Amino acid sequence: RMSAVVRTSNWASNQDGEYLVAKGAPEVMEGLMEVDVVAYRKWVDHFASEGYRILALGLRRLSKGEGTNGDRGHYERQLEFVGFLVLTNELKTDTREYIGRLKAAGRRTIILTGDHLLTSMKAFEDINERETTDRQFVIVDWSDGMVARSFKREESFRSTSLQELESLRASNAIIGVNGSSFDHILNFDERVLLLFDVVARVSPKQK
């Protein structure tokens, strides 16, 4: 995320003042703002599943004399949710060509990225020209055991074995996981890594 303190004039109901303005990944910003969590996450998932990149925007008017010398955490709190900045994320014109060459050579391709999981899964789908109407987005989460959630069909099911995930892959699903589950995966069974089409929100170290 990124934030700055700005001084304004003739803005915000014609009142001068200092404001903390911030932008960042929706998951990070959610905890810093006062939002309707259910609606907020619903819109994030909606935009991300369509392949858009999303930034959440927030601000807080600083009280008089609050200054700018405090800890970052002091300022980035109780922000007013301003909205989402939604950006198109078009594939490069030659992406499909090069992915096609790799596939023709018998190479499997996956996406390993710091982007939002659903945005990345949509990119994987577009690169491989797979029909959205026929395929599931299966999100695997290890925060509370191994749970797989079908995003497009709005159903959840608890998976307990490598074989169950293999069956999902055989059903032509696009399977993705967030970097937050990475360590759990390694402790469970490293072979699971081979089943993912997309690994998102990973740190440089995890890459």
XYZ file of N, CA and C in Angstrom:
621
model
N 0.848 -1.195 0.000
C 0.000 0.000 0.000
C 0.879 1.240 0.000
N 0.256 2.382 -0.259
C 0.970 3.653 -0.271
C 0.047 4.734 0.274
N 0.612 5.648 1.033
C -0.192 6.734 1.581
C 0.619 8.021 1.617
N -0.096 9.128 1.725
C 0.544 10.437 1.799
C -0.356 11.387 2.568
N 0.251 12.379 3.181
C -0.505 13.436 3.845
C -0.529 14.633 2.906
N -1.720 15.127 2.603
C -1.851 16.256 1.678
C -2.599 17.398 2.350
N -2.245 18.600 1.966
C -2.943 19.791 2.448
C -3.793 20.324 1.308
N -5.037 20.616 1.580
C -5.969 21.013 0.525
C -6.570 22.378 0.802
N -7.076 22.953 -0.259
C -7.836 24.201 -0.131
C -8.961 24.152 -1.154
N -10.118 24.690 -0.782
C -11.292 24.687 -1.663
C -11.653 23.280 -2.130
N -11.567 22.340 -1.223
C -11.871 20.945 -1.531
C -12.571 20.354 -0.326
N -13.301 19.305 -0.530
C -14.037 18.676 0.576
C -14.942 19.711 1.264
N -15.960 20.121 0.529
C -16.957 21.085 1.049
C -16.317 22.436 1.339
N -15.350 22.806 0.496
C -14.708 24.120 0.607
C -14.007 24.341 1.943
N -13.532 23.277 2.551
C -12.820 23.382 3.823
C -11.348 23.071 3.607
N -10.490 23.945 4.100
C -9.066 23.668 4.067
C -8.763 22.605 5.121
N -7.664 21.880 4.905
C -7.299 20.887 5.904
C -6.240 19.933 5.413
N -5.815 19.066 6.292
C -4.844 18.030 5.960
C -5.533 16.677 5.974
N -5.185 15.851 4.996
C -5.811 14.543 4.849
C -4.750 13.468 4.659
N -5.037 12.324 5.220
C -4.250 11.138 4.897
C -4.991 10.430 3.765
N -4.340 10.284 2.616
C -4.939 9.561 1.495
C -4.122 8.303 1.255
N -4.796 7.196 0.970
C -4.107 5.916 0.853
C -4.704 5.070 -0.265
N -3.860 4.242 -0.839
C -4.298 3.273 -1.836
C -3.563 1.971 -1.569
N -4.167 0.851 -2.024
C -3.497 -0.422 -1.835
C -4.361 -1.589 -2.278
N -3.804 -2.779 -2.149
C -4.550 -3.983 -2.473
C -5.794 -4.056 -1.592
N -6.931 -4.466 -2.151
C -8.176 -4.488 -1.365
C -8.071 -5.288 -0.075
N -7.346 -6.413 -0.106
C -7.226 -7.234 1.100
C -6.488 -6.496 2.211
N -5.486 -5.710 1.834
C -4.712 -4.955 2.813
C -5.508 -3.759 3.327
N -6.159 -3.056 2.432
C -6.881 -1.848 2.802
C -8.137 -2.129 3.617
N -8.705 -3.302 3.442
C -9.955 -3.624 4.143
C -9.836 -3.408 5.645
N -8.703 -3.815 6.216
C -8.533 -3.696 7.662
C -8.256 -2.283 8.143
N -8.043 -1.359 7.224
C -7.742 0.022 7.592
C -8.938 0.941 7.442
N -10.022 0.423 6.844
C -11.172 1.274 6.534
C -12.439 0.752 7.206
N -13.391 1.620 7.308
C -14.701 1.260 7.835
C -15.590 0.898 6.646
N -15.821 -0.393 6.449
C -16.554 -0.852 5.276
C -17.570 -1.918 5.656
N -18.533 -2.118 4.775
C -19.433 -3.263 4.846
C -18.655 -4.431 4.241
N -18.128 -5.291 5.086
C -17.187 -6.314 4.634
C -17.800 -7.224 3.577
N -19.038 -7.641 3.754
C -19.678 -8.559 2.809
C -19.786 -7.915 1.430
N -20.311 -6.691 1.381
C -20.459 -6.002 0.101
C -19.099 -5.682 -0.512
N -18.166 -5.266 0.317
C -16.821 -4.913 -0.137
C -16.170 -6.113 -0.834
N -16.186 -7.258 -0.179
C -15.547 -8.448 -0.756
C -16.289 -8.942 -1.991
N -17.591 -8.780 -1.987
C -18.368 -9.193 -3.158
C -17.943 -8.420 -4.394
N -17.766 -7.099 -4.250
C -17.361 -6.285 -5.396
C -15.918 -6.567 -5.807
N -15.049 -6.801 -4.837
C -13.665 -7.153 -5.176
C -13.637 -8.440 -5.992
N -14.359 -9.446 -5.540
C -14.406 -10.722 -6.264
C -15.012 -10.544 -7.652
N -16.040 -9.716 -7.742
C -16.689 -9.488 -9.032
C -15.708 -8.896 -10.044
N -15.048 -7.821 -9.663
C -14.118 -7.170 -10.593
C -12.921 -8.061 -10.901
N -12.397 -8.722 -9.880
C -11.222 -9.570 -10.085
C -11.530 -10.742 -11.004
N -12.704 -11.340 -10.857
C -13.060 -12.498 -11.683
C -13.270 -12.123 -13.141
N -13.454 -10.817 -13.408
C -13.561 -10.331 -14.777
C -12.201 -9.944 -15.349
N -11.148 -10.115 -14.542
C -9.798 -9.867 -15.016
C -9.264 -8.474 -14.756
N -9.988 -7.662 -13.992
C -9.521 -6.309 -13.716
C -8.525 -6.294 -12.557
N -7.649 -5.296 -12.584
C -6.802 -5.012 -11.431
C -7.525 -3.982 -10.567
N -7.391 -4.120 -9.254
C -8.188 -3.303 -8.346
C -7.305 -2.691 -7.267
N -7.507 -1.408 -7.022
C -6.918 -0.730 -5.884
C -8.048 -0.148 -5.051
N -7.962 -0.289 -3.738
C -8.929 0.335 -2.846
C -8.370 1.682 -2.400
N -9.253 2.669 -2.300
C -8.855 4.037 -1.966
C -9.539 4.476 -0.677
N -8.770 5.133 0.191
C -9.337 5.607 1.444
C -8.698 6.913 1.877
N -9.384 7.623 2.769
C -8.818 8.867 3.301
C -9.329 9.116 4.710
N -8.620 9.975 5.422
C -9.057 10.420 6.750
C -8.603 11.859 6.939
N -9.526 12.680 7.360
C -9.141 14.065 7.650
C -8.408 14.097 8.983
N -7.235 14.704 8.982
C -6.439 14.789 10.195
C -6.959 15.907 11.081
N -6.926 15.668 12.362
C -7.366 16.695 13.298
C -6.340 17.821 13.367
N -6.788 18.972 13.764
C -5.908 20.130 13.818
C -4.765 19.867 14.787
N -3.543 20.107 14.328
C -2.384 19.901 15.188
C -1.910 18.465 15.250
N -2.552 17.579 14.476
C -2.149 16.171 14.530
C -0.751 15.977 13.947
N -0.378 16.865 13.010
C 0.980 16.826 12.488
C 1.246 15.638 11.592
N 2.511 15.488 11.223
C 2.900 14.401 10.310
C 4.113 13.644 10.816
N 4.367 13.710 12.093
C 5.562 13.065 12.637
C 5.268 11.770 13.377
N 4.014 11.317 13.346
C 3.657 10.121 14.079
C 4.008 8.851 13.338
N 3.749 7.737 14.005
C 3.962 6.426 13.388
C 2.968 6.221 12.245
N 3.379 5.457 11.231
C 2.517 5.222 10.067
C 1.177 4.621 10.488
N 1.216 3.705 11.439
C -0.008 3.072 11.896
C -0.980 4.041 12.537
N -0.465 5.119 13.076
C -1.334 6.129 13.688
C -2.209 6.806 12.635
N -1.642 7.040 11.473
C -2.360 7.751 10.420
C -3.240 6.819 9.584
N -2.761 5.620 9.306
C -3.497 4.691 8.439
C -4.491 3.879 9.266
N -5.510 4.528 9.742
C -6.525 3.877 10.570
C -7.851 4.602 10.386
N -8.930 3.851 10.570
C -10.284 4.415 10.505
C -10.464 5.303 9.273
N -9.989 4.800 8.155
C -10.107 5.561 6.918
C -11.523 5.481 6.368
N -11.932 6.532 5.711
C -13.196 6.520 4.991
C -12.963 5.841 3.641
N -13.778 4.868 3.333
C -13.661 4.174 2.048
C -14.175 5.093 0.946
N -13.295 5.433 0.002
C -13.656 6.325 -1.093
C -14.205 5.545 -2.281
N -13.598 4.388 -2.561
C -14.052 3.578 -3.692
C -12.926 2.711 -4.212
N -13.194 2.056 -5.331
C -12.197 1.220 -5.986
C -11.709 1.900 -7.262
N -10.428 1.778 -7.511
C -9.868 2.138 -8.806
C -9.735 0.827 -9.574
N -10.501 0.688 -10.653
C -10.572 -0.563 -11.410
C -9.901 -0.354 -12.761
N -8.882 -1.143 -13.033
C -8.054 -0.960 -14.223
C -8.115 -2.182 -15.123
N -8.147 -1.951 -16.431
C -8.082 -3.073 -17.358
C -6.689 -3.690 -17.315
N -6.636 -4.959 -17.620
C -5.386 -5.709 -17.531
C -5.270 -6.577 -18.783
N -5.065 -5.928 -19.916
C -5.075 -6.633 -21.195
C -3.819 -7.484 -21.383
N -4.000 -8.623 -22.031
C -2.860 -9.456 -22.382
C -2.029 -8.771 -23.465
N -0.729 -8.997 -23.453
C 0.105 -8.516 -24.552
C -0.288 -9.268 -25.821
N -0.108 -8.605 -26.933
C -0.602 -9.161 -28.201
C 0.034 -10.489 -28.565
N 1.266 -10.736 -28.114
C 1.952 -11.974 -28.501
C 1.947 -13.041 -27.416
N 1.201 -12.790 -26.315
C 1.217 -13.743 -25.196
C 0.717 -15.119 -25.610
N -0.443 -15.165 -26.279
C -1.007 -16.456 -26.664
C -0.077 -17.203 -27.621
N 0.586 -16.456 -28.498
C 1.499 -17.089 -29.454
C 2.621 -17.826 -28.721
N 3.233 -17.161 -27.757
C 4.362 -17.769 -27.060
C 3.920 -18.898 -26.134
N 2.766 -18.719 -25.494
C 2.238 -19.815 -24.665
C 1.921 -21.011 -25.555
N 1.377 -20.743 -26.745
C 1.092 -21.819 -27.692
C 2.345 -22.577 -28.088
N 3.443 -21.867 -28.272
C 4.705 -22.524 -28.622
C 5.185 -23.433 -27.490
N 5.050 -22.952 -26.277
C 5.454 -23.773 -25.129
C 4.605 -25.039 -25.025
N 3.306 -24.875 -25.224
C 2.413 -26.034 -25.162
C 2.712 -27.020 -26.283
N 3.027 -26.495 -27.476
C 3.365 -27.359 -28.612
C 4.636 -28.147 -28.348
N 5.503 -27.585 -27.518
C 6.752 -28.261 -27.165
C 6.581 -29.194 -25.974
N 5.333 -29.344 -25.526
C 5.055 -30.252 -24.424
C 5.320 -29.667 -23.055
N 5.387 -28.338 -22.967
C 5.650 -27.679 -21.686
C 4.348 -27.188 -21.064
N 4.198 -27.461 -19.799
C 3.033 -26.964 -19.081
C 3.329 -25.556 -18.579
N 2.337 -24.682 -18.619
C 2.506 -23.312 -18.141
C 1.604 -23.052 -16.945
N 2.146 -22.317 -15.978
C 1.365 -21.870 -14.828
C 1.632 -20.378 -14.635
N 0.810 -19.740 -13.814
C 1.028 -18.336 -13.470
C 1.460 -18.254 -12.010
N 2.576 -17.597 -11.785
C 3.099 -17.338 -10.447
C 3.222 -15.824 -10.335
N 2.421 -15.202 -9.461
C 2.282 -13.746 -9.522
C 1.972 -13.138 -8.162
N 2.173 -11.852 -8.069
C 1.780 -11.118 -6.869
C 0.396 -10.517 -6.977
N -0.275 -10.711 -8.114
C -1.600 -10.132 -8.340
C -2.692 -10.888 -7.587
N -3.893 -10.330 -7.614
C -5.065 -10.948 -6.980
C -5.332 -12.308 -7.616
N -5.765 -13.259 -6.807
C -5.951 -14.628 -7.290
C -6.970 -14.718 -8.420
N -8.131 -14.111 -8.264
C -9.162 -14.223 -9.295
C -8.771 -13.498 -10.579
N -8.087 -12.360 -10.447
C -7.584 -11.664 -11.633
C -6.630 -12.564 -12.403
N -5.774 -13.246 -11.667
C -4.771 -14.117 -12.284
C -5.399 -15.353 -12.909
N -6.439 -15.879 -12.283
C -7.119 -17.047 -12.831
C -7.848 -16.688 -14.128
N -8.421 -15.473 -14.166
C -9.061 -15.020 -15.405
C -8.019 -14.847 -16.513
N -6.843 -14.344 -16.166
C -5.770 -14.208 -17.151
C -5.354 -15.566 -17.682
N -5.260 -16.557 -16.788
C -4.913 -17.917 -17.213
C -5.956 -18.451 -18.184
N -7.207 -18.207 -17.865
C -8.309 -18.643 -18.718
C -8.223 -17.981 -20.095
N -7.961 -16.673 -20.112
C -7.886 -15.946 -21.375
C -6.687 -16.392 -22.210
N -5.555 -16.610 -21.560
C -4.353 -17.037 -22.276
C -4.596 -18.366 -22.980
N -5.293 -19.251 -22.294
C -5.522 -20.583 -22.834
C -6.816 -20.678 -23.626
N -7.517 -19.527 -23.760
C -8.728 -19.440 -24.568
C -9.755 -20.501 -24.183
N -9.997 -20.590 -22.908
C -10.968 -21.565 -22.417
C -12.281 -20.855 -22.127
N -13.356 -21.509 -22.426
C -14.662 -20.889 -22.293
C -15.049 -20.729 -20.829
N -15.450 -19.519 -20.455
C -15.816 -19.255 -19.077
C -17.076 -19.997 -18.656
N -17.944 -20.304 -19.604
C -19.208 -20.936 -19.242
C -19.032 -22.398 -18.862
N -17.928 -23.001 -19.267
C -17.753 -24.431 -19.047
C -16.834 -24.761 -17.880
N -16.167 -23.761 -17.324
C -15.103 -24.059 -16.383
C -15.354 -23.455 -15.006
N -14.864 -24.174 -14.013
C -14.898 -23.680 -12.655
C -13.596 -22.941 -12.340
N -13.689 -21.949 -11.447
C -12.521 -21.395 -10.774
C -12.508 -22.055 -9.396
N -11.586 -22.940 -9.152
C -11.512 -23.615 -7.857
C -10.385 -22.991 -7.044
N -10.743 -22.406 -5.917
C -9.783 -21.759 -5.027
C -9.524 -22.680 -3.850
N -8.262 -22.994 -3.625
C -7.895 -23.897 -2.534
C -7.300 -23.081 -1.398
N -7.787 -23.321 -0.187
C -7.368 -22.550 0.980
C -6.953 -23.502 2.090
N -5.781 -23.239 2.680
C -5.290 -24.087 3.765
C -5.368 -23.407 5.127
N -6.099 -22.324 5.264
C -6.145 -21.621 6.542
C -6.876 -22.432 7.613
N -7.771 -23.310 7.205
C -8.514 -24.143 8.154
C -8.681 -25.534 7.538
N -7.575 -26.240 7.417
C -7.627 -27.502 6.705
C -7.628 -27.225 5.207
N -7.715 -28.241 4.411
C -7.697 -28.055 2.964
C -9.123 -27.925 2.457
N -9.509 -26.715 2.074
C -10.863 -26.432 1.613
C -10.809 -25.901 0.193
N -11.596 -26.473 -0.684
C -11.685 -26.002 -2.069
C -13.037 -25.325 -2.260
N -13.020 -24.154 -2.889
C -14.252 -23.408 -3.138
C -14.383 -23.157 -4.629
N -15.532 -23.522 -5.168
C -15.799 -23.253 -6.574
C -16.402 -21.869 -6.684
N -15.633 -20.927 -7.233
C -16.098 -19.541 -7.266
C -17.295 -19.367 -8.187
N -17.238 -19.899 -9.371
C -18.295 -19.656 -10.350
C -19.594 -20.383 -10.014
N -19.467 -21.500 -9.320
C -20.681 -22.249 -8.984
C -21.125 -22.004 -7.549
N -20.382 -21.118 -6.852
C -20.746 -20.689 -5.508
C -21.018 -21.874 -4.580
N -20.056 -22.783 -4.523
C -20.178 -23.910 -3.612
C -18.817 -24.175 -2.991
N -18.822 -24.714 -1.778
C -17.595 -25.067 -1.094
C -17.613 -26.544 -0.755
N -16.463 -27.139 -0.759
C -16.369 -28.540 -0.382
C -14.994 -28.767 0.211
N -14.941 -29.546 1.272
C -13.686 -29.799 1.961
C -12.975 -30.969 1.300
N -11.775 -30.711 0.839
C -10.966 -31.765 0.238
C -9.954 -32.256 1.270
N -9.761 -33.529 1.314
C -8.884 -34.099 2.327
C -7.768 -34.940 1.734
N -7.686 -35.011 0.429
C -6.672 -35.870 -0.163
C -6.164 -35.301 -1.476
N -4.977 -35.733 -1.826
C -4.397 -35.358 -3.099
C -5.253 -35.871 -4.244
N -5.860 -37.027 -4.072
C -6.682 -37.626 -5.124
C -7.898 -36.765 -5.450
N -8.481 -36.136 -4.436
C -9.644 -35.291 -4.687
C -9.266 -34.068 -5.529
N -8.110 -33.490 -5.250
C -7.659 -32.366 -6.063
C -7.328 -32.819 -7.477
N -6.778 -34.006 -7.608
C -6.495 -34.538 -8.941
C -7.786 -34.725 -9.728
N -8.843 -35.119 -9.036
C -10.138 -35.281 -9.704
C -10.679 -33.936 -10.182
N -10.481 -32.892 -9.367
C -10.907 -31.558 -9.767
C -10.166 -31.118 -11.026
N -8.887 -31.370 -11.048
C -8.101 -30.987 -12.223
C -8.566 -31.766 -13.449
N -8.878 -33.033 -13.263
C -9.352 -33.852 -14.372
C -10.700 -33.367 -14.899
N -11.452 -32.642 -14.055
C -12.763 -32.130 -14.465
C -12.650 -30.829 -15.261
N -11.416 -30.431 -15.586
C -11.161 -29.248 -16.413
C -11.317 -27.949 -15.645
N -11.183 -28.029 -14.317
C -11.255 -26.819 -13.496
C -9.926 -26.072 -13.554
N -9.984 -24.762 -13.347
C -8.793 -23.951 -13.168
C -8.572 -23.829 -11.659
N -7.465 -24.342 -11.167
C -7.225 -24.422 -9.731
C -6.184 -23.383 -9.325
N -6.521 -22.583 -8.333
C -5.619 -21.540 -7.879
C -5.486 -21.518 -6.370
N -4.397 -20.913 -5.905
C -4.133 -20.814 -4.471
C -3.377 -19.525 -4.200
N -3.561 -18.974 -3.007
C -2.832 -17.783 -2.600
C -1.531 -18.137 -1.900
N -0.588 -17.210 -1.948
C 0.691 -17.431 -1.302
C 0.586 -17.657 0.193
N -0.491 -17.157 0.816
C -0.671 -17.334 2.260
C -0.800 -18.802 2.646
N -1.151 -19.649 1.677
C -1.293 -21.086 1.943
C -0.032 -21.873 1.587
N 0.991 -21.179 1.122
C 2.170 -21.836 0.569
C 2.837 -22.780 1.573
N 3.097 -22.293 2.785
C 3.775 -23.123 3.785
C 2.931 -24.326 4.174
N 1.603 -24.141 4.237
C 0.724 -25.259 4.563
C 0.809 -26.339 3.484
N 0.925 -25.890 2.245
C 1.026 -26.849 1.139
C 2.281 -27.696 1.281
N 3.397 -27.052 1.558
C 4.666 -27.771 1.672
C 4.630 -28.770 2.823
N 3.931 -28.406 3.897
C 3.825 -29.323 5.034
C 2.867 -30.467 4.752
N 1.935 -30.259 3.828
C 0.939 -31.288 3.505
C 1.516 -32.301 2.518
N 1.826 -31.840 1.344
C 2.356 -32.734 0.309
C 2.826 -31.864 -0.846
N 4.121 -31.847 -1.102
C 4.662 -30.979 -2.142
C 4.089 -31.290 -3.528
N 3.598 -32.494 -3.724
C 3.033 -32.853 -5.032
C 1.799 -32.028 -5.366
N 1.158 -31.469 -4.335
C -0.022 -30.639 -4.566
C 0.330 -29.443 -5.443
N 1.555 -28.933 -5.312
C 1.966 -27.767 -6.092
C 1.811 -28.006 -7.592
N 1.965 -29.247 -8.011
C 1.898 -29.563 -9.431
C 0.471 -29.492 -9.981
N -0.513 -29.392 -9.102
C -1.907 -29.387 -9.542
C -2.433 -27.982 -9.799
N -1.697 -26.961 -9.381
C -2.194 -25.591 -9.498
C -1.881 -24.993 -10.864
N -2.863 -24.270 -11.379
C -2.655 -23.485 -12.593
C -2.157 -22.084 -12.238
N -2.562 -21.606 -11.065
C -2.239 -20.239 -10.651
C -1.850 -20.231 -9.175
N -0.730 -19.586 -8.876
C -0.333 -19.309 -7.492
C -0.177 -17.794 -7.392
N -1.044 -17.160 -6.612
C -1.124 -15.692 -6.591
C -0.783 -15.123 -5.221
N -0.604 -13.793 -5.204
C -0.245 -13.070 -3.984
C 0.976 -13.709 -3.310
N 1.975 -14.063 -4.122
C 3.181 -14.658 -3.564
C 4.235 -13.573 -3.353
N 5.076 -13.779 -2.362
C 6.157 -12.850 -2.071
C 7.352 -13.180 -2.974
N 8.292 -12.251 -3.092
C 9.507 -12.550 -3.863
C 10.235 -13.781 -3.361
N 10.257 -13.979 -2.061
C 10.925 -15.154 -1.492
C 10.225 -16.428 -1.914
N 8.895 -16.426 -1.916
C 8.141 -17.607 -2.326
C 8.359 -17.908 -3.798
N 8.456 -16.864 -4.629
C 8.737 -17.089 -6.052
C 10.072 -17.810 -6.206
